[in-house]
Amino acid sequence: MSTNGGVPLVVPTDRFGELTVDPGDVIEFPDGLMGFAMVTRAIAVPVNDDGLFWWLQAVDDPALAFLAVVPWAFFADYEPVLPADVQDRLGIDDADDALVYCLVTIHDDPRRFTANLLGPVVVNRRRRLGRQVVLDADLPTRAELPSPQ
Amino acid sequence: MLVLSRKAGESIVIGNDVVVTIIEFRGDQVRVGVDAPRSVQVYRRELYDEISRENRLAASVAPGDLGGLPGRPKQ
């Protein structure tokens, strides 16, 4: 990670050991995540080098990390429309400012993964400010990801 | 649970900055308006519960479970 944001921050995690990150990489969630009001700071940890899947690791709880996907590789038509109050709250003036993560769950079949398209986590990438949003749209909370080839 | 009776057009104030107004009754539905600051998120309960559940499940995945993750689709 980059090192231009000040004193490195050490984040203990259960899954990845101790991570040293730039404070500028921390994403603030002033309102928490739904059902997880205490998750007010997180970092995005890549699952691998293809840039599709990430862990949103809570900075303040080593045990808590959420599997997430950047949706467009799998859902090319996905166009989340952010409510105006969310755009205001996050200071998003331009779609390019927004990072979108959809949380991913795994089901009984270990090759069956689904992504929550209705309630994405949206981050203003410049301000590192995020919020989980419930979209006003008819979208699934369990959209199937394709099985691996 | 506090239970209050209200008529259409009447409101309930929660704290100093949340106002819930009963707008109208339509058959077996009630239309409710909520005025709240942007820091207060307002959800339909069933959506809140459903997304909270998905969040819990997303947090219960272990790195060892990821063998079946799909790669980037071929164009």
XYZ file of N, CA and C in Angstrom:
672
model
N 0.831 -1.201 0.000
C 0.000 0.000 0.000
C 0.867 1.253 0.000
N 0.301 2.399 -0.334
C 1.083 3.626 -0.429
C 1.509 4.080 0.964
N 2.490 4.961 0.990
C 3.024 5.365 2.290
C 3.100 6.873 2.401
N 2.155 7.569 1.779
C 2.256 9.030 1.779
C 1.238 9.706 2.688
N 0.571 8.953 3.541
C -0.495 9.553 4.331
C -0.171 9.711 5.793
N 1.087 9.616 6.179
C 1.432 9.815 7.572
C 1.968 8.549 8.196
N 1.924 8.513 9.517
C 2.500 7.396 10.262
C 1.729 6.118 9.924
N 2.420 5.061 9.553
C 1.706 3.827 9.214
C 0.855 3.333 10.386
N -0.262 2.736 10.023
C -1.205 2.235 11.017
C -1.106 0.715 11.033
N -0.952 0.159 12.221
C -0.877 -1.292 12.343
C -2.263 -1.819 12.701
N -2.778 -2.698 11.862
C -4.122 -3.244 12.063
C -4.005 -4.739 12.338
N -4.283 -5.160 13.568
C -4.257 -6.596 13.831
C -5.501 -7.259 13.246
N -5.316 -8.402 12.587
C -6.465 -9.099 12.018
C -6.341 -10.591 12.291
N -7.477 -11.249 12.421
C -7.460 -12.700 12.614
C -7.075 -13.426 11.339
N -7.535 -12.906 10.197
C -7.358 -13.644 8.942
C -5.994 -13.414 8.304
N -5.454 -12.209 8.455
C -4.267 -11.840 7.669
C -3.075 -11.480 8.550
N -3.181 -11.721 9.831
C -2.106 -11.308 10.720
C -2.105 -9.802 10.885
N -0.941 -9.244 11.169
C -0.837 -7.811 11.413
C -0.595 -7.097 10.080
N -1.476 -6.180 9.738
C -1.326 -5.429 8.496
C -0.833 -4.031 8.826
N 0.119 -3.542 8.073
C 0.586 -2.164 8.230
C 0.080 -1.376 7.031
N -0.741 -0.379 7.313
C -1.378 0.354 6.213
C -1.139 1.847 6.391
N -1.296 2.539 5.270
C -1.259 3.992 5.301
C -2.578 4.486 5.899
N -2.533 5.452 6.821
C -3.799 5.954 7.374
C -4.736 6.459 6.278
N -4.145 6.924 5.162
C -4.971 7.399 4.058
C -5.733 6.292 3.346
N -5.416 5.046 3.646
C -6.149 3.930 3.042
C -7.367 3.520 3.860
N -7.492 4.075 5.057
C -8.631 3.710 5.899
C -9.901 4.367 5.356
N -10.955 3.572 5.275
C -12.261 4.079 4.852
C -13.097 4.310 6.110
N -13.621 5.525 6.224
C -14.457 5.848 7.383
C -15.916 5.557 7.047
N -16.594 4.889 7.971
C -18.036 4.649 7.846
C -18.723 5.271 9.064
N -18.996 6.574 9.016
C -19.523 7.229 10.219
C -20.827 6.608 10.717
N -21.573 5.990 9.809
C -22.853 5.410 10.209
C -22.776 3.892 10.384
N -21.583 3.334 10.321
C -21.445 1.893 10.452
C -21.988 1.166 9.233
N -22.001 -0.161 9.313
C -22.644 -0.972 8.283
C -23.940 -1.518 8.880
N -24.840 -1.962 8.030
C -26.157 -2.379 8.539
C -25.997 -3.618 9.428
N -26.491 -3.493 10.647
C -26.332 -4.559 11.623
C -24.973 -4.551 12.302
N -24.078 -3.675 11.864
C -22.723 -3.573 12.417
C -22.395 -2.095 12.638
N -23.146 -1.476 13.544
C -22.976 -0.044 13.777
C -21.563 0.279 14.249
N -20.886 -0.739 14.844
C -19.554 -0.491 15.408
C -18.453 -0.478 14.348
N -18.786 -0.880 13.136
C -17.761 -0.892 12.081
C -17.709 0.496 11.442
N -16.881 1.360 12.021
C -16.801 2.736 11.528
C -15.507 3.007 10.768
N -14.577 2.028 10.783
C -13.346 2.184 10.005
C -12.986 0.829 9.411
N -12.638 0.826 8.143
C -12.275 -0.439 7.498
C -11.175 -0.181 6.482
N -10.492 -1.252 6.127
C -9.544 -1.189 5.021
C -9.920 -2.281 4.021
N -9.625 -2.033 2.765
C -9.909 -3.012 1.718
C -8.644 -3.821 1.462
N -8.753 -5.126 1.673
C -7.615 -6.033 1.496
C -7.926 -6.920 0.286
N -7.065 -6.901 -0.734
C -7.385 -7.712 -1.916
C -7.304 -9.204 -1.614
N -8.254 -9.966 -2.170
C -8.229 -11.422 -2.003
C -7.093 -12.017 -2.832
N -6.948 -11.497 -4.065
C -5.854 -11.962 -4.926
C -5.506 -10.796 -5.846
N -4.801 -11.061 -6.922
C -4.336 -9.916 -7.709
C -5.227 -9.609 -8.907
N -6.428 -10.223 -8.965
C -7.276 -9.883 -10.112
C -8.166 -8.660 -9.848
N -8.138 -8.140 -8.628
C -8.838 -6.883 -8.346
C -10.341 -7.010 -8.243
N -10.866 -8.241 -8.263
C -12.326 -8.410 -8.227
C -12.852 -8.547 -6.810
N -12.187 -9.369 -6.023
C -12.687 -9.679 -4.684
C -11.794 -9.039 -3.630
N -12.452 -8.549 -2.596
C -11.771 -7.831 -1.525
C -12.349 -8.267 -0.187
N -11.547 -8.104 0.828
C -12.049 -8.161 2.191
C -12.165 -6.733 2.702
N -13.330 -6.401 3.255
C -13.437 -5.145 3.997
C -13.184 -5.504 5.459
N -11.966 -5.218 5.884
C -11.511 -5.602 7.224
C -11.774 -4.445 8.187
N -12.508 -4.738 9.263
C -12.726 -3.717 10.293
C -11.392 -3.382 10.948
N -11.105 -2.099 11.084
C -9.844 -1.678 11.703
C -9.864 -1.960 13.204
N -11.046 -1.882 13.801
C -11.140 -1.940 15.256
C -11.632 -3.288 15.789
N -11.751 -4.289 14.912
C -12.154 -5.620 15.363
C -11.430 -6.660 14.496
N -10.385 -7.262 15.047
C -9.571 -8.178 14.237
C -10.383 -9.314 13.619
N -11.460 -9.718 14.277
C -12.220 -10.881 13.807
C -13.142 -10.560 12.648
N -13.363 -9.271 12.395
C -14.451 -8.904 11.492
C -13.930 -8.457 10.131
N -14.212 -9.277 9.115
C -13.896 -8.901 7.731
C -15.015 -9.437 6.851
N -15.420 -8.604 5.893
C -16.548 -8.940 5.023
C -16.007 -9.208 3.620
N -16.398 -10.335 3.050
C -16.007 -10.616 1.673
C -16.847 -9.752 0.736
N -16.202 -9.152 -0.256
C -16.904 -8.229 -1.151
C -16.383 -8.385 -2.568
N -17.195 -7.956 -3.522
C -16.798 -7.999 -4.929
C -17.066 -6.630 -5.560
N -16.162 -6.210 -6.434
C -16.452 -5.065 -7.297
C -17.306 -5.638 -8.426
N -18.558 -5.210 -8.545
C -19.548 -6.029 -9.239
C -19.453 -6.108 -10.749
N -18.799 -5.158 -11.413
C -19.061 -5.033 -12.850
C -18.497 -6.141 -13.716
N -17.468 -6.828 -13.246
C -16.957 -7.936 -14.056
C -18.033 -9.001 -14.231
N -18.913 -9.122 -13.248
C -19.934 -10.173 -13.287
C -21.326 -9.634 -13.608
N -21.556 -8.389 -13.287
C -22.887 -7.792 -13.487
C -22.685 -6.493 -14.288
N -22.447 -6.673 -15.576
C -22.047 -5.532 -16.398
C -23.146 -4.475 -16.480
N -24.401 -4.883 -16.315
C -25.510 -3.938 -16.450
C -25.871 -3.249 -15.135
N -25.143 -3.564 -14.088
C -25.489 -3.022 -12.766
C -25.216 -1.521 -12.740
N -26.262 -0.750 -12.467
C -26.110 0.703 -12.422
C -26.768 1.247 -11.167
N -26.093 1.151 -10.034
C -26.708 1.634 -8.807
C -26.930 3.145 -8.863
N -28.137 3.567 -8.576
C -28.455 4.998 -8.542
C -28.479 5.417 -7.079
N -27.549 6.276 -6.713
C -27.460 6.679 -5.310
C -28.509 7.737 -5.009
N -29.269 7.548 -3.931
C -30.188 8.610 -3.518
C -29.420 9.911 -3.281
N -30.093 11.031 -3.538
C -29.424 12.336 -3.443
C -28.830 12.561 -2.056
N -29.532 12.106 -1.011
C -29.005 12.368 0.335
C -27.723 11.584 0.581
N -27.603 10.411 -0.053
C -26.370 9.627 0.108
C -25.230 10.298 -0.657
N -25.532 10.786 -1.868
C -24.493 11.512 -2.616
C -23.996 12.711 -1.819
N -24.941 13.413 -1.203
C -24.560 14.574 -0.379
C -23.707 14.140 0.801
N -24.166 13.106 1.469
C -23.486 12.664 2.686
C -22.052 12.231 2.378
N -21.875 11.582 1.237
C -20.551 11.086 0.881
C -19.751 12.102 0.068
N -20.400 13.185 -0.358
C -19.702 14.187 -1.165
C -19.350 13.674 -2.547
N -20.189 12.799 -3.088
C -19.931 12.243 -4.415
C -20.606 13.131 -5.458
N -19.769 13.828 -6.265
C -20.308 14.716 -7.296
C -20.275 14.036 -8.649
N -19.455 13.025 -8.760
C -19.147 12.435 -10.054
C -19.102 10.924 -9.852
N -19.663 10.169 -10.799
C -19.681 8.709 -10.642
C -18.263 8.151 -10.494
N -17.275 8.845 -11.066
C -15.902 8.348 -10.963
C -15.368 8.422 -9.532
N -16.025 9.220 -8.686
C -15.588 9.309 -7.287
C -15.958 8.062 -6.497
N -16.906 7.275 -7.009
C -17.499 6.220 -6.192
C -16.840 4.867 -6.439
N -16.436 4.236 -5.357
C -16.080 2.825 -5.388
C -17.293 2.059 -4.898
N -17.596 0.941 -5.531
C -18.763 0.156 -5.134
C -18.308 -1.272 -4.814
N -18.671 -1.716 -3.625
C -18.418 -3.090 -3.216
C -19.752 -3.744 -2.887
N -19.975 -4.939 -3.407
C -21.153 -5.712 -3.019
C -20.676 -6.861 -2.136
N -21.305 -7.007 -0.971
C -20.849 -8.056 -0.067
C -21.259 -9.421 -0.613
N -20.380 -10.375 -0.381
C -20.514 -11.709 -0.973
C -20.726 -12.729 0.140
N -21.671 -13.621 -0.092
C -21.883 -14.711 0.854
C -21.698 -16.030 0.131
N -21.414 -17.056 0.950
C -21.179 -18.396 0.425
C -22.295 -19.280 0.981
N -22.700 -20.225 0.206
C -23.848 -21.041 0.607
C -23.409 -22.486 0.797
N -24.361 -23.369 0.988
C -24.011 -24.738 1.382
C -23.071 -25.389 0.375
N -23.334 -25.130 -0.898
C -22.420 -25.600 -1.931
C -21.236 -24.637 -1.967
N -20.035 -25.106 -1.657
C -18.900 -24.173 -1.556
C -18.517 -23.524 -2.885
N -19.177 -23.906 -3.969
C -18.912 -23.229 -5.236
C -20.027 -22.256 -5.572
N -20.939 -22.037 -4.635
C -22.040 -21.128 -4.902
C -21.842 -19.858 -4.073
N -21.535 -18.783 -4.773
C -21.367 -17.486 -4.120
C -22.441 -16.545 -4.642
N -22.930 -15.671 -3.751
C -23.886 -14.658 -4.203
C -23.426 -13.284 -3.738
N -23.863 -12.268 -4.465
C -23.497 -10.887 -4.149
C -24.767 -10.086 -3.868
N -24.652 -9.191 -2.901
C -25.789 -8.351 -2.523
C -25.786 -7.086 -3.396
N -26.638 -7.092 -4.400
C -26.697 -5.936 -5.311
C -27.636 -4.850 -4.785
N -28.532 -5.209 -3.875
C -29.496 -4.225 -3.366
C -28.860 -3.279 -2.344
N -27.925 -3.817 -1.566
C -27.354 -3.010 -0.473
C -25.850 -2.855 -0.595
N -25.359 -2.190 -1.652
C -23.904 -2.072 -1.826
C -23.262 -1.144 -0.797
N -21.983 -1.354 -0.626
C -21.174 -0.428 0.173
C -20.524 0.538 -0.817
N -20.815 1.812 -0.650
C -20.340 2.835 -1.586
C -19.330 3.718 -0.869
N -18.214 3.984 -1.537
C -17.126 4.751 -0.927
C -16.738 5.894 -1.857
N -16.630 7.075 -1.300
C -16.006 8.183 -2.023
C -14.497 7.964 -1.965
N -13.916 7.629 -3.121
C -12.515 7.199 -3.111
C -11.569 8.335 -2.759
N -11.951 9.570 -3.022
C -11.064 10.693 -2.686
C -11.117 11.000 -1.200
N -12.332 10.997 -0.654
C -12.478 11.353 0.766
C -12.377 10.153 1.683
N -12.318 8.942 1.102
C -12.256 7.698 1.885
C -13.417 7.650 2.882
N -14.599 7.989 2.367
C -15.785 8.061 3.209
C -16.828 7.130 2.603
N -17.408 6.241 3.431
C -18.309 5.247 2.869
C -19.599 5.080 3.649
N -20.509 4.402 2.979
C -21.789 4.098 3.611
C -22.398 2.904 2.891
N -23.104 2.075 3.644
C -23.899 1.038 2.991
C -25.245 1.643 2.626
N -25.681 1.370 1.401
C -26.844 2.041 0.843
C -27.891 0.997 0.490
N -29.149 1.267 0.798
C -30.230 0.438 0.263
C -30.770 1.168 -0.958
N -30.593 0.556 -2.127
C -31.016 1.211 -3.357
C -32.526 1.135 -3.504
N -33.079 2.140 -4.147
C -34.509 2.153 -4.418
C -34.709 1.482 -5.782
N -34.546 0.181 -5.802
C -34.577 -0.544 -7.080
C -34.921 -1.997 -6.790
N -35.408 -2.669 -7.802
C -35.769 -4.068 -7.652
C -34.543 -4.926 -7.964
N -33.670 -5.068 -6.969
C -32.418 -5.801 -7.149
C -32.311 -6.880 -6.081
N -31.627 -7.972 -6.394
C -31.521 -9.071 -5.434
C -30.449 -8.820 -4.374
N -30.673 -9.396 -3.187
C -29.609 -9.420 -2.182
C -28.732 -10.655 -2.384
N -29.203 -11.581 -3.239
C -28.395 -12.780 -3.506
C -28.336 -13.029 -5.011
N -27.511 -12.265 -5.681
C -27.321 -12.469 -7.122
C -26.207 -13.498 -7.291
N -26.484 -14.531 -8.055
C -25.519 -15.621 -8.217
C -24.272 -15.147 -8.967
N -23.120 -15.486 -8.415
C -21.881 -15.310 -9.178
C -21.678 -16.570 -10.019
N -21.060 -16.433 -11.175
C -20.878 -17.617 -12.011
C -19.952 -18.629 -11.324
N -20.157 -19.885 -11.617
C -19.233 -20.896 -11.122
C -17.917 -20.745 -11.871
N -16.813 -21.080 -11.206
C -15.523 -20.969 -11.898
C -15.488 -21.933 -13.075
N -14.692 -21.536 -14.086
C -14.602 -22.381 -15.307
C -13.865 -23.658 -14.977
N -42.606 -1.874 24.526
C -42.725 -0.932 23.411
C -43.738 0.151 23.759
N -43.362 1.377 23.481
C -44.297 2.487 23.653
C -45.323 2.432 22.516
N -46.575 2.489 22.858
C -47.635 2.448 21.838
C -48.440 3.740 21.943
N -48.565 4.458 20.827
C -49.295 5.726 20.794
C -50.371 5.647 19.717
N -51.534 6.238 19.974
C -52.559 6.326 18.932
C -52.438 7.677 18.232
N -52.468 7.649 16.923
C -52.331 8.872 16.132
C -53.379 8.891 15.026
N -53.788 10.070 14.626
C -54.669 10.225 13.479
C -53.855 10.676 12.279
N -54.449 10.542 11.102
C -53.764 11.030 9.906
C -53.421 12.505 10.101
N -52.212 12.874 9.741
C -51.761 14.258 9.879
C -51.043 14.513 11.199
N -51.175 13.609 12.143
C -50.489 13.791 13.426
C -49.098 13.153 13.378
N -48.275 13.578 14.316
C -46.864 13.173 14.279
C -46.383 12.673 15.622
N -45.217 12.068 15.575
C -44.477 11.667 16.771
C -43.073 12.247 16.624
N -42.565 12.806 17.701
C -41.198 13.328 17.670
C -40.310 12.375 18.455
N -39.192 11.962 17.853
C -38.245 11.060 18.510
C -36.938 11.825 18.690
N -36.507 11.960 19.920
C -35.329 12.784 20.185
C -35.621 14.206 19.762
N -34.588 14.911 19.340
C -34.779 16.315 18.981
C -34.930 16.531 17.491
N -34.648 15.498 16.702
C -34.584 15.794 15.275
C -35.205 14.736 14.369
N -36.006 13.841 14.924
C -36.699 12.878 14.071
C -38.199 13.060 14.274
N -38.908 13.290 13.173
C -40.362 13.451 13.237
C -41.006 12.417 12.316
N -41.892 11.618 12.885
C -42.612 10.603 12.115
C -44.057 11.068 11.997
N -44.547 11.209 10.769
C -45.896 11.727 10.552
C -46.751 10.661 9.870
N -47.922 10.442 10.399
C -48.886 9.557 9.740
C -49.527 10.369 8.615
N -49.307 9.955 7.378
C -49.809 10.734 6.243
C -51.258 10.367 5.938
N -51.487 9.085 5.698
C -52.861 8.662 5.394
C -52.995 7.162 5.572
N -54.264 6.741 5.606
C -54.582 5.315 5.662
C -55.181 4.940 4.319
N -54.765 3.790 3.820
C -55.280 3.312 2.534
C -55.479 1.820 2.648
N -56.721 1.392 2.809
C -56.952 -0.038 3.000
C -56.196 -0.509 4.226
N -55.386 -1.560 4.064
C -54.653 -2.077 5.225
C -53.241 -1.496 5.306
N -53.010 -0.390 4.569
C -51.685 0.218 4.629
C -51.747 1.601 5.264
N -50.653 1.964 5.884
C -50.503 3.297 6.452
C -49.323 3.953 5.752
N -49.509 5.178 5.281
C -48.373 5.910 4.719
C -47.771 6.777 5.813
N -46.469 6.642 5.943
C -45.761 7.288 7.044
C -44.649 8.149 6.458
N -44.531 9.372 6.929
C -43.424 10.229 6.512
C -42.417 10.341 7.635
N -41.140 10.323 7.288
C -40.091 10.451 8.299
C -39.194 11.622 7.934
N -39.072 12.559 8.847
C -38.107 13.654 8.711
C -36.973 13.384 9.682
N -35.773 13.210 9.135
C -34.638 12.909 10.005
C -33.384 13.505 9.392
N -32.389 13.811 10.218
C -31.121 14.290 9.655
C -30.461 13.191 8.834
N -29.543 13.573 7.947
C -28.951 12.594 7.035
C -28.138 11.543 7.751
N -27.699 11.856 8.946
C -26.924 10.857 9.680
C -27.816 9.734 10.206
N -29.122 9.957 10.221
C -30.050 8.930 10.692
C -30.607 8.205 9.473
N -30.285 6.925 9.370
C -30.734 6.160 8.216
C -32.087 5.544 8.531
N -32.944 5.575 7.553
C -34.309 5.080 7.733
C -34.540 3.965 6.720
N -34.954 2.802 7.207
C -35.131 1.652 6.321
C -36.479 1.005 6.564
N -36.985 0.329 5.555
C -38.036 -0.651 5.793
C -37.417 -1.799 6.587
N -38.121 -2.229 7.611
C -37.558 -3.223 8.521
C -37.111 -4.496 7.808
N -37.941 -4.990 6.878
C -37.600 -6.269 6.251
C -36.325 -6.147 5.405
N -36.107 -4.972 4.800
C -34.872 -4.792 4.033
C -33.670 -4.680 4.966
N -33.859 -3.970 6.051
C -32.785 -3.851 7.039
C -32.370 -5.239 7.529
N -33.380 -6.065 7.849
C -33.082 -7.400 8.373
C -32.385 -8.260 7.323
N -32.858 -8.155 6.084
C -32.298 -8.994 5.031
C -30.838 -8.611 4.745
N -30.569 -7.320 4.671
C -29.204 -6.894 4.355
C -28.279 -7.126 5.547
N -28.791 -6.942 6.760
C -27.979 -7.260 7.941
C -27.591 -8.733 7.941
N -28.530 -9.583 7.543
C -28.248 -11.021 7.499
C -27.153 -11.318 6.469
N -27.250 -10.709 5.298
C -26.203 -10.924 4.285
C -24.858 -10.414 4.798
N -24.879 -9.296 5.509
C -23.625 -8.779 6.077
C -23.018 -9.791 7.055
N -23.866 -10.350 7.903
C -23.355 -11.342 8.866
C -22.739 -12.530 8.132
N -23.421 -12.975 7.080
C -22.899 -14.130 6.324
C -21.593 -13.770 5.614
N -21.523 -12.541 5.086
C -20.289 -12.120 4.400
C -19.122 -12.072 5.379
N -19.429 -11.822 6.665
C -18.376 -11.744 7.685
C -18.022 -13.122 8.230
N -18.777 -14.142 7.839
C -18.488 -15.473 8.370
C -17.700 -16.322 7.370
N -17.344 -15.729 6.225
C -16.540 -16.457 5.234
C -15.094 -16.500 5.722
N -14.467 -17.642 5.574
C -13.058 -17.783 5.949
C -12.209 -17.820 4.670
N -10.950 -17.367 4.772
C -10.106 -17.397 3.566
C -10.044 -18.784 2.932
N -10.128 -19.834 3.743
C -10.079 -21.184 3.197
C -11.297 -21.568 2.377
N -12.345 -20.725 2.431
C -13.574 -21.033 1.687
C -13.520 -20.540 0.246
N -12.414 -19.897 -0.130
C -12.442 -19.142 -1.375
C -11.946 -19.912 -2.589
N -11.712 -21.217 -2.433
C -11.236 -22.000 -3.565
C -12.173 -21.949 -4.757
N -13.471 -21.785 -4.484
C -14.434 -21.791 -5.576
C -14.784 -20.427 -6.137
N -14.032 -19.391 -5.759
C -14.346 -18.053 -6.283
C -14.116 -17.997 -7.791
N -15.044 -17.406 -8.512
C -14.828 -17.281 -9.953
C -13.754 -16.243 -10.263
N -13.061 -16.434 -11.374
C -12.106 -15.447 -11.858
C -12.795 -14.467 -12.785
N -12.018 -13.564 -13.319
C -12.574 -12.564 -14.236
C -13.105 -13.270 -15.485
N -14.365 -13.013 -15.850
C -14.922 -13.700 -17.011
C -14.154 -13.346 -18.273
N -14.039 -14.332 -19.162
C -13.387 -14.068 -20.452
C -14.322 -13.202 -21.298
N -13.746 -12.219 -21.979
C -14.584 -11.326 -22.802
C -14.921 -11.985 -24.111
